[in-house]
Amino acid sequence: MDKFLKKCCLILPVILVLIAVNYFVDPGNIFHPGKTEKGIANYMAEGKNVTNAENFDDRMMREFLLNSINTSPDVIVISSSRGGFISSNIFPGKKISNNFLRGASLEDYLALYDIVESKKWKPAKIVFTLDPWLLNDNNEAVRWMMLEKNYNSMLKKLNITNTPAISKTAPTNSLEFEKALQLVSFSYFKQAYIYLRKNKRAFYPTDNRCNEGLTYLADGSMCYDKQRRKNSIKAVDKLAVNYIQDEPVYCLGRFSKLSAAKIVLLEKLVDHIKSQGIEVEFYLPPYHPMVYDYLTKTPKYKEVFAAEAYYVDLAKRKNLVYCGSFNPAAYGLNKSWFYDGMHAKEKAVELIFKSTAIKEAHLINSTNKEKI
Amino acid sequence: MLFNSVEFIIFLPIVFLLYWFVFNKQLKWQNAFLLLASYFFYGWWDYRFLFLLMFSTLLDYYTGIKIHNSTSPKSRKFWLFLSITINLGFLCVFKYFNFFTDSIGSVVSLFGYKIDTWTLKILLPVGISFYTFHGISYIVDIYKERIKPQLNFVEYAVFVSFFPLLVAGPIERATHLLPQITKKREFDYSRATDGLSQMLWGFFKKIVIADNCATYVNQIFDNYHTLPASTLVLGAVYFAIQIYCDFSGYSDIALGCARLFGMELLRNFAYPYFSRDIAEFWRRWHISLTTWFRDYLYIPLGGSKGSRWAIIRNTFIIFLVSGFWHGANWTFIIWGLLNALYFMPLLLTNKNRRNLNLASEGQLFPSLKELFQMISTFILVSLTWVFFRANSVGQAIDYIKHIFSASLFTMPNDVGLKLLGPVIVLLFVAEWLQRDKDHALRLPEFKLPYVRTAIFYTLIFGIIFLGNFGSNSFIYFQF
């Protein structure tokens, strides 16, 4: 047995190198949380664009960023990635802070606004991107838990004592265990090796708006990486087909009704913001035409349209400006205006926001007669 | 947990050290600990699966004793059929219920009617096809008085749930494994090092070859109607390699792992792609399953005795049942049928036992005739694997139709040949050179020192740098 154990020790150098590379290269920032997030936030707070920003916790980054900004922006965008292209181009002459989050849910919105409010800012406008899954109790969104403290704080401010039904989340113990396993993971080592071999730079500041990799702009919005920007319409269609074929469609699983609890949250949030004299605007992001067509023909996704109808109704009741539609045809958007199944391109977003004719039509239909 | 997972890398050394250093004082502690470790291993997937496994174990343990203690043939038969019915009943419910209801619905719709079929939304417990067959073979062996029932429940439970073989075989026999369990294991250096070598080879086949092939197989099969025929041929070949390396890789890991704990499991693969005809292929592929069907189905049906029609019938039954065992889909049944059709001419002309010896025994290279035979057998087998891989019979037929088109003689698309070409060549060369050994890494003693160590390190680095860690599960886990 001793001889056998000694022979097994021959593998030890490999294991030690594996652990060391996984820990120190750490391509997924598992073992050094916060370092990347703070770095990105610092650059953005200095007014610089940041590119090559991958594998980081964007909620942590937004928290750092908001806490680093001293002066109140004029327009604050609280959004999922589908509003990630709302940039200063849309609000010329105004200071904008886009705080889009990947996989955002309503809980994220409350948490982000809590951070904004804690800064005692009074922006002129808050823009919310309203995805249909915000009102789905079964959207399986868990990432907002990184901002749980702020979410709970906002609930208190809104006097909501019964916490609404929330998505289940993995207990933190198992997350820590999963992280520890990555120390001896061959697949993580391979990623680290690729990282080193391709001399992958960490994030860095740039003056360019768009670059090889994903870029976070100084105003908080983003520009996609080169590959995604250069995708042909055929390639985008394929992405849209893949989007549809994922079962269920992103965050729309078991969407059997609009969540009453989440409706309460949203309405109370809007009232709370308006009571502070801040204008609220809604943006309803369009789906790719193939995706929208699929959703209309699939009965189990009918609540998507109920969600849109509700958002429009809410905007009218509260005299809010709103723009956009889940239906791309409402703005004449064909396939060429999309990056994938659910992300409309910058030019589509600009078109929607600047469609004053449609906005005015919305206003005429509401009780608010003010012109934008 | 999967063999190729981080959890297993942590689990195995802990269990190994505890087994040999803490629990090796007495046989009962060895077995109790092995049972606990096996249940932990199995329960890692889903603890709910454990209840079914425990129930199946208890059932066969109890009915085995009842069969042995029964004096009347009627009573013995009762307990036998009770055990088999319940075991197969579980298999039917979990694995085949939805298939049967959907098939009935399809047949009824052919006559213009529509019925609402009721399907179950239940998980297929991992390994159910394997451990139910363990239990059935144990019960039948007791009934046939080949063995006496195991009165020690822990020892019997270890036989059923020994973790290296629990989820994807090999399908062990009580006559082979139980005697090893009932005897205290002593550590054997050569066996343990050989076990580690075999595991390493298994991991290499699975992670480097099978999982990389899988990436390209998926691409090719998903887009076959837009690809040239030559690429489709490559897809079929890749899948043949993938399924072999996946399954034999798993078996190597299982056998090697068992050796670390002082146990020998039944060999499951004997280099089947060096077979010179279909009959030889079926003597070398998934040996534990084919011999199980031979001993517990084919021979009881009459086997090769009886009329020619009876032999033909029995052979078809075996292959169809084998296909059906693999999955609840018509593709597997057609796969079984095709193999039966391949096998039949050899059986009827008494040529099914021609090639019992090793190919090119004692020679470095095969003769031209043998090479031709091996390549032909490989082609025939690869065509049947298309059915195995396809999502439907229609897709499989369409795929094969597309192969036989004008673009067969064009250059195939660049689908991983640069990576897979050399490793597949390495696989065939290594296994050819070692075809008289149980596994390719049972290396001879080299004159130069450290050659074996260099080979092992090369394979380890090959796994790290060439391995595909994206798709983890083994194909045969779905069975």
PDB file of C-alpha atoms in Angstrom, chain A residues 1 3-5 7-8 10-11 13-14 18 177-178 181 184-187 189-190 193 238, chain B residues 6-7 9-10 16-17 20-21 44 187 189 192-193 196 260 457 460 464-467 469:
ATOM      1  CA  MET A   1       0.000   0.000   0.000  1.00  0.00           C
ATOM      2  CA  LYS A   3       4.330   1.862  -2.610  1.00  0.00           C
ATOM      3  CA  PHE A   4       0.945   2.486  -4.186  1.00  0.00           C
ATOM      4  CA  LEU A   5       0.386   5.699  -2.250  1.00  0.00           C
ATOM      5  CA  LYS A   7       3.054   6.230  -6.837  1.00  0.00           C
ATOM      6  CA  CYS A   8      -0.186   8.158  -6.478  1.00  0.00           C
ATOM      7  CA  LEU A  10       3.260  11.408  -8.748  1.00  0.00           C
ATOM      8  CA  ILE A  11      -0.035  12.997  -9.672  1.00  0.00           C
ATOM      9  CA  PRO A  13       2.342  18.108  -8.921  1.00  0.00           C
ATOM     10  CA  VAL A  14      -0.392  18.085 -11.563  1.00  0.00           C
ATOM     11  CA  LEU A  18      -4.167  22.821 -11.425  1.00  0.00           C
ATOM     12  CA  PHE A 177     -19.185  24.477  -2.310  1.00  0.00           C
ATOM     13  CA  GLU A 178     -19.568  24.882  -6.058  1.00  0.00           C
ATOM     14  CA  LEU A 181     -14.982  22.586  -6.542  1.00  0.00           C
ATOM     15  CA  VAL A 184      -9.812  21.230  -8.846  1.00  0.00           C
ATOM     16  CA  SER A 185     -11.920  21.524 -11.954  1.00  0.00           C
ATOM     17  CA  PHE A 186     -10.259  20.518 -15.222  1.00  0.00           C
ATOM     18  CA  SER A 187     -12.752  22.509 -17.261  1.00  0.00           C
ATOM     19  CA  PHE A 189      -8.282  24.979 -15.718  1.00  0.00           C
ATOM     20  CA  LYS A 190      -8.851  24.726 -19.441  1.00  0.00           C
ATOM     21  CA  TYR A 193      -5.234  28.039 -19.945  1.00  0.00           C
ATOM     22  CA  LYS A 238     -30.626  31.198 -36.309  1.00  0.00           C
TER      23      LYS A 238
ATOM     24  CA  VAL B   6     -15.028  17.052  -9.820  1.00  0.00           C
ATOM     25  CA  GLU B   7     -17.209  15.489  -7.135  1.00  0.00           C
ATOM     26  CA  ILE B   9     -12.371  13.137  -8.040  1.00  0.00           C
ATOM     27  CA  ILE B  10     -12.943  14.116  -4.414  1.00  0.00           C
ATOM     28  CA  PHE B  16     -10.441   4.526  -1.039  1.00  0.00           C
ATOM     29  CA  LEU B  17      -8.476   5.690   2.006  1.00  0.00           C
ATOM     30  CA  TRP B  20      -8.322   0.403   3.215  1.00  0.00           C
ATOM     31  CA  PHE B  21      -7.220   2.243   6.339  1.00  0.00           C
ATOM     32  CA  TRP B  44     -25.958  12.297  -5.223  1.00  0.00           C
ATOM     33  CA  PHE B 187      -4.861  -4.786  -0.963  1.00  0.00           C
ATOM     34  CA  TYR B 189      -0.462  -3.453  -5.491  1.00  0.00           C
ATOM     35  CA  ALA B 192      -4.588  -1.441  -7.834  1.00  0.00           C
ATOM     36  CA  THR B 193      -2.045   0.069 -10.229  1.00  0.00           C
ATOM     37  CA  LEU B 196      -5.640   3.097 -12.046  1.00  0.00           C
ATOM     38  CA  LEU B 260      -8.916  -0.326  -6.492  1.00  0.00           C
ATOM     39  CA  TYR B 457       1.651  11.782 -18.006  1.00  0.00           C
ATOM     40  CA  ILE B 460      -3.114  13.026 -18.312  1.00  0.00           C
ATOM     41  CA  ILE B 464      -6.452  18.272 -19.513  1.00  0.00           C
ATOM     42  CA  PHE B 465      -5.662  20.105 -22.747  1.00  0.00           C
ATOM     43  CA  LEU B 466      -7.668  18.204 -25.333  1.00  0.00           C
ATOM     44  CA  GLY B 467     -10.560  17.066 -23.190  1.00  0.00           C
ATOM     45  CA  PHE B 469     -15.516  19.106 -20.381  1.00  0.00           C
TER      46      PHE B 469
END
